[in-house]
Amino acid sequence: MPPRFPTPFKVIAHRGASAYAPENTIPAYTHAQELGVVDVELDVQLSKDGVVVLYHDHTLLKKTGQPGRVRDHTASELLKMDIGTWFDRTHPEIEEKFSGTRLNTVDALFETFGNSFQYHIELKSDDEELVGLTLNHVSAHHLENNVRLTSFLFDQVMRARQQAPHIPTDLLVRDAARLRKEAGLAADAVLLPLQKTWVDRAADASLALVGFPAEDMTPELVQYAVSRGLEIRAWRIRGDEDMHRALEVGAYGMTTNWPDRLIRELLRHKRAGGS
Ligand code: G3P
Ligand code: CA
């Protein structure tokens, strides 16, 4: 019997369709749109002058060749930075070339795509003002019904709940190794009870969803999250194995760099009789 997927199952283009174009850039979201994706994920951080910029990493060097962090630069400096050259170097299999593709702002993303997407906005940095400034752009573009706020940072999640109780807020949970280390447990300590404490935190804070790395997900974890009234989705999909695992355990969706592969897989299961 093929797995029955929760409806609607969310195929979320991770940082846009980031296997095919530089992550968190307009071309990555354009590609996601061309693939027919409705849900996209993005990472937001604040520039030195308080502009909400799309960028994932803690530092700029690896992907832009520039020093420091997003917070160390003004928006006008950041928007000149090229992330396309890094992408071309690390994705030689992609025919289209992106050298010269620059970083962008959340405002430009919303301006370009408006309400054609559901945006999963990951609050990446711990700046207190990040939540409010991001919400200002959501309001300015009338996107209150098109966004969810997500974060690994519990303080940011709580700020999001307080400042935007009408917007679904999701907690991302770290991977097994990090959870055990932060809890002072041995590397082989039983994982489920620890994972449950994070599910409980999310449920007690009236969050909408918890996200776990695909490789750490089990049917028991999914069942527990659902019993606490939460949706549960997978992150860190490194390839087909993770994708299949997340599907098999009953995740409600996943972020993936290859949304086309996930869509194909879901159609295959549907043809085989799944929901
Ligand atoms: O779906 C959440 C996922 O984006 C978290 O991981 O490192 O890609 O931000 P990361
Ligand atoms: Ca992210």
Short mmCIF file of C-alpha atoms and ligand atoms in Angstrom, two decimals:
data_model
loop_
_atom_site.label_atom_id
_atom_site.label_comp_id
_atom_site.label_asym_id
_atom_site.label_seq_id
_atom_site.Cartn_x
_atom_site.Cartn_y
_atom_site.Cartn_z
CA MET A 1 0.00 0.00 0.00
CA PRO A 2 1.61 3.34 -1.02
CA PRO A 3 1.79 6.06 1.64
CA ARG A 4 -1.16 8.45 1.83
CA PHE A 5 0.11 11.99 1.85
CA PRO A 6 -1.54 14.68 3.96
CA THR A 7 -3.54 17.09 1.81
CA PRO A 8 -2.46 19.55 0.77
CA PHE A 9 1.09 18.21 0.82
CA LYS A 10 3.48 21.16 0.68
CA VAL A 11 6.26 21.13 -1.90
CA ILE A 12 8.38 24.05 -0.74
CA ALA A 13 11.15 25.31 -3.01
CA HIS A 14 14.08 25.69 -0.61
CA ARG A 15 15.66 29.14 -1.05
CA GLY A 16 13.77 29.08 -4.38
CA ALA A 17 14.54 26.25 -6.80
CA SER A 18 18.09 26.48 -5.52
CA ALA A 19 19.46 23.42 -7.33
CA TYR A 20 18.95 25.31 -10.59
CA ALA A 21 19.76 28.97 -9.81
CA PRO A 22 21.54 30.85 -7.00
CA GLU A 23 19.68 30.47 -3.69
CA ASN A 24 17.50 33.30 -2.38
CA THR A 25 17.67 35.23 -5.68
CA ILE A 26 15.01 36.30 -8.17
CA PRO A 27 16.17 33.68 -10.75
CA ALA A 28 15.73 30.89 -8.15
CA TYR A 29 12.14 32.00 -7.46
CA THR A 30 11.43 32.50 -11.17
CA HIS A 31 12.56 28.93 -11.74
CA ALA A 32 10.32 27.71 -8.91
CA GLN A 33 7.39 29.50 -10.53
CA GLU A 34 8.18 27.91 -13.88
CA LEU A 35 8.08 24.50 -12.19
CA GLY A 36 4.58 25.25 -10.94
CA VAL A 37 5.57 25.55 -7.28
CA VAL A 38 3.27 27.49 -4.96
CA ASP A 39 5.32 27.41 -1.73
CA VAL A 40 8.78 28.95 -1.48
CA GLU A 41 11.21 29.27 1.40
CA LEU A 42 13.53 32.26 1.92
CA ASP A 43 16.11 33.34 4.50
CA VAL A 44 16.06 36.88 5.83
CA GLN A 45 18.69 38.90 7.67
CA LEU A 46 19.14 42.60 8.45
CA SER A 47 21.71 44.86 6.84
CA LYS A 48 23.69 47.42 8.86
CA ASP A 49 21.12 50.06 7.91
CA GLY A 50 18.10 47.93 8.80
CA VAL A 51 17.09 46.62 5.37
CA VAL A 52 15.67 43.07 5.16
CA VAL A 53 17.96 41.18 2.78
CA LEU A 54 17.71 37.61 1.46
CA TYR A 55 20.74 35.57 2.48
CA HIS A 56 21.30 32.22 4.18
CA ASP A 57 24.82 31.93 5.57
CA HIS A 58 26.20 33.53 8.73
CA THR A 59 29.10 34.96 6.74
CA LEU A 60 29.41 36.32 3.22
CA LEU A 61 32.81 35.01 2.15
CA LYS A 62 31.98 31.58 0.74
CA LYS A 63 29.18 32.68 -1.58
CA THR A 64 30.02 36.31 -2.41
CA GLY A 65 33.78 36.55 -1.78
CA GLN A 66 33.15 39.52 0.56
CA PRO A 67 34.21 39.82 4.21
CA GLY A 68 32.02 39.82 7.32
CA ARG A 69 28.35 39.20 7.85
CA VAL A 70 25.21 40.69 6.35
CA ARG A 71 24.90 42.90 9.48
CA ASP A 72 28.32 44.46 8.76
CA HIS A 73 27.27 45.98 5.42
CA THR A 74 24.75 48.53 4.22
CA ALA A 75 22.02 47.41 1.85
CA SER A 76 23.58 49.28 -1.04
CA GLU A 77 26.84 47.37 -0.48
CA LEU A 78 25.02 44.04 -0.17
CA LEU A 79 22.93 44.56 -3.28
CA LYS A 80 26.14 44.90 -5.32
CA MET A 81 27.40 41.49 -4.15
CA ASP A 82 27.47 38.69 -6.72
CA ILE A 83 26.28 35.22 -5.64
CA GLY A 84 26.03 33.90 -9.21
CA THR A 85 29.75 33.28 -9.71
CA TRP A 86 29.75 30.96 -6.66
CA PHE A 87 26.72 29.14 -8.03
CA ASP A 88 28.31 28.63 -11.47
CA ARG A 89 31.47 27.27 -9.85
CA THR A 90 29.63 24.85 -7.57
CA HIS A 91 26.95 23.77 -10.09
CA PRO A 92 28.87 23.08 -13.30
CA GLU A 93 26.10 20.70 -14.41
CA ILE A 94 23.66 23.61 -14.83
CA GLU A 95 23.81 24.92 -18.38
CA GLU A 96 22.47 28.40 -17.67
CA LYS A 97 25.10 30.73 -16.19
CA PHE A 98 24.38 33.19 -13.39
CA SER A 99 27.60 35.15 -12.87
CA GLY A 100 26.62 38.70 -11.90
CA THR A 101 23.38 37.70 -10.12
CA ARG A 102 23.17 39.95 -7.08
CA LEU A 103 21.72 39.66 -3.60
CA ASN A 104 18.26 41.08 -3.17
CA THR A 105 15.79 42.45 -0.64
CA VAL A 106 12.58 40.90 0.61
CA ASP A 107 10.83 43.98 -0.74
CA ALA A 108 12.06 43.21 -4.28
CA LEU A 109 10.97 39.58 -3.93
CA PHE A 110 7.45 40.58 -2.85
CA GLU A 111 7.31 43.28 -5.54
CA THR A 112 8.27 40.76 -8.24
CA PHE A 113 6.06 37.83 -7.26
CA GLY A 114 3.31 39.37 -5.10
CA ASN A 115 0.64 36.90 -4.06
CA SER A 116 1.61 34.24 -6.61
CA PHE A 117 3.52 32.40 -3.85
CA GLN A 118 3.05 31.23 -0.29
CA TYR A 119 6.24 32.45 1.40
CA HIS A 120 7.90 30.50 4.23
CA ILE A 121 10.06 33.26 5.68
CA GLU A 122 12.91 31.96 7.80
CA LEU A 123 14.09 34.53 10.35
CA LYS A 124 17.76 33.72 10.09
CA SER A 125 19.40 36.25 12.34
CA ASP A 126 18.60 37.08 15.95
CA ASP A 127 18.20 40.87 15.47
CA GLU A 128 15.21 41.90 17.55
CA GLU A 129 13.99 44.28 14.86
CA LEU A 130 14.04 41.64 12.12
CA VAL A 131 10.51 40.38 12.83
CA GLY A 132 8.88 43.82 12.84
CA LEU A 133 10.74 45.06 9.78
CA THR A 134 9.88 41.90 7.85
CA LEU A 135 6.22 42.23 8.85
CA ASN A 136 6.21 45.83 7.57
CA HIS A 137 7.00 44.49 4.09
CA VAL A 138 4.35 41.80 4.42
CA SER A 139 1.77 44.50 5.25
CA ALA A 140 2.98 46.90 2.57
CA HIS A 141 2.44 44.20 -0.06
CA HIS A 142 -0.84 42.92 1.49
CA LEU A 143 0.62 39.45 1.86
CA GLU A 144 -0.69 38.57 5.33
CA ASN A 145 -2.48 35.53 3.87
CA ASN A 146 0.56 34.46 1.86
CA VAL A 147 3.24 34.13 4.52
CA ARG A 148 4.37 31.90 7.36
CA LEU A 149 7.18 32.88 9.71
CA THR A 150 9.71 30.20 10.66
CA SER A 151 12.91 30.01 12.64
CA PHE A 152 15.31 27.79 14.54
CA LEU A 153 15.60 30.65 17.03
CA PHE A 154 12.96 30.27 19.72
CA ASP A 155 13.13 33.96 20.70
CA GLN A 156 12.38 34.99 17.10
CA VAL A 157 9.50 32.53 16.93
CA MET A 158 8.03 34.01 20.11
CA ARG A 159 8.46 37.56 18.78
CA ALA A 160 6.65 36.47 15.63
CA ARG A 161 3.78 35.02 17.69
CA GLN A 162 3.48 38.23 19.71
CA GLN A 163 3.75 40.66 16.81
CA ALA A 164 1.72 38.68 14.28
CA PRO A 165 -0.63 36.26 16.06
CA HIS A 166 -2.70 36.08 12.84
CA ILE A 167 0.24 34.63 10.85
CA PRO A 168 1.13 30.91 11.21
CA THR A 169 4.47 30.50 12.93
CA ASP A 170 6.67 27.43 12.62
CA LEU A 171 9.55 26.15 14.72
CA LEU A 172 12.51 24.49 13.01
CA VAL A 173 14.28 21.95 15.23
CA ARG A 174 18.00 21.22 14.96
CA ASP A 175 19.41 17.86 13.94
CA ALA A 176 19.95 14.92 16.29
CA ALA A 177 23.65 15.54 16.91
CA ARG A 178 23.09 19.15 17.86
CA LEU A 179 20.02 18.43 20.01
CA ARG A 180 21.92 15.80 21.99
CA LYS A 181 24.98 18.02 22.37
CA GLU A 182 22.97 21.04 23.53
CA ALA A 183 21.12 18.83 26.04
CA GLY A 184 24.42 17.42 27.34
CA LEU A 185 23.48 13.88 26.26
CA ALA A 186 25.63 11.11 24.84
CA ALA A 187 25.92 10.83 21.06
CA ASP A 188 23.80 7.67 21.10
CA ALA A 189 21.14 8.85 23.58
CA VAL A 190 17.57 7.93 22.62
CA LEU A 191 16.29 10.71 20.42
CA LEU A 192 12.48 10.62 20.57
CA PRO A 193 12.04 11.94 24.14
CA LEU A 194 14.32 14.86 23.31
CA GLN A 195 12.46 15.58 20.08
CA LYS A 196 9.18 15.45 22.00
CA THR A 197 10.33 18.24 24.32
CA TRP A 198 10.69 20.49 21.24
CA VAL A 199 7.30 19.46 19.94
CA ASP A 200 5.88 20.31 23.37
CA ARG A 201 7.54 23.73 23.36
CA ALA A 202 6.02 24.46 19.96
CA ALA A 203 2.56 23.21 20.96
CA ASP A 204 2.61 25.12 24.26
CA ALA A 205 3.45 28.31 22.34
CA SER A 206 0.48 27.75 19.96
CA LEU A 207 2.72 27.37 16.94
CA ALA A 208 1.39 25.86 13.73
CA LEU A 209 4.13 23.47 12.69
CA VAL A 210 7.44 21.88 13.62
CA GLY A 211 10.18 21.09 11.12
CA PHE A 212 12.75 18.32 11.63
CA PRO A 213 15.61 17.11 9.43
CA ALA A 214 14.33 14.30 7.19
CA GLU A 215 16.91 11.84 8.48
CA ASP A 216 15.70 12.27 12.08
CA MET A 217 12.01 11.81 11.35
CA THR A 218 10.13 8.67 12.42
CA PRO A 219 6.44 7.70 12.29
CA GLU A 220 6.36 8.00 16.11
CA LEU A 221 7.61 11.59 15.96
CA VAL A 222 5.06 12.51 13.28
CA GLN A 223 2.29 10.88 15.30
CA TYR A 224 3.31 12.75 18.44
CA ALA A 225 3.40 16.14 16.68
CA VAL A 226 -0.03 15.51 15.17
CA SER A 227 -1.38 14.44 18.57
CA ARG A 228 -0.21 17.82 19.90
CA GLY A 229 -2.11 19.63 17.14
CA LEU A 230 0.90 20.48 15.01
CA GLU A 231 1.75 19.98 11.38
CA ILE A 232 5.18 18.51 10.84
CA ARG A 233 7.43 18.89 7.84
CA ALA A 234 10.94 17.92 6.84
CA TRP A 235 14.00 20.03 6.16
CA ARG A 236 17.48 19.06 4.94
CA ILE A 237 16.63 17.00 1.91
CA ARG A 238 20.04 16.11 0.49
CA GLY A 239 18.75 13.76 -2.17
CA ASP A 240 16.19 11.10 -3.00
CA GLU A 241 16.86 9.03 0.12
CA ASP A 242 15.88 11.88 2.45
CA MET A 243 12.91 12.73 0.25
CA HIS A 244 11.62 9.16 0.37
CA ARG A 245 12.14 8.92 4.10
CA ALA A 246 10.16 12.09 4.76
CA LEU A 247 7.36 10.82 2.53
CA GLU A 248 7.29 7.41 4.15
CA VAL A 249 7.07 8.67 7.73
CA GLY A 250 4.12 10.90 6.83
CA ALA A 251 5.59 14.42 6.74
CA TYR A 252 3.15 17.17 5.73
CA GLY A 253 5.64 18.65 3.30
CA MET A 254 9.28 19.46 2.83
CA THR A 255 11.68 22.12 1.66
CA THR A 256 13.68 20.88 -1.28
CA ASN A 257 16.20 22.31 -3.73
CA TRP A 258 14.67 20.01 -6.40
CA PRO A 259 10.91 20.66 -6.27
CA ASP A 260 10.52 19.08 -9.73
CA ARG A 261 11.81 15.74 -8.41
CA LEU A 262 9.44 15.85 -5.46
CA ILE A 263 6.46 16.72 -7.68
CA ARG A 264 7.30 13.77 -9.95
CA GLU A 265 7.52 11.48 -6.93
CA LEU A 266 4.15 12.66 -5.58
CA LEU A 267 2.52 12.13 -8.98
CA ARG A 268 4.02 8.66 -9.20
CA HIS A 269 2.51 7.74 -5.82
CA LYS A 270 -0.82 9.28 -6.80
CA ARG A 271 -0.90 7.16 -9.95
CA ALA A 272 -0.11 4.18 -7.72
CA GLY A 273 -3.21 4.88 -5.62
CA GLY A 274 -2.02 7.19 -2.81
CA SER A 275 -4.03 10.29 -1.90
O1 G3P B 1 13.19 24.39 5.77
C1 G3P B 1 14.05 24.98 6.63
C2 G3P B 1 15.44 24.99 6.13
O2 G3P B 1 15.59 26.06 5.26
C3 G3P B 1 16.38 25.08 7.26
O3 G3P B 1 17.69 24.94 6.91
O4 G3P B 1 19.95 25.77 6.67
O5 G3P B 1 18.50 25.71 4.74
O6 G3P B 1 18.09 27.38 6.45
P1 G3P B 1 18.59 26.00 6.17
CA CA B 2 16.32 28.39 5.37
#
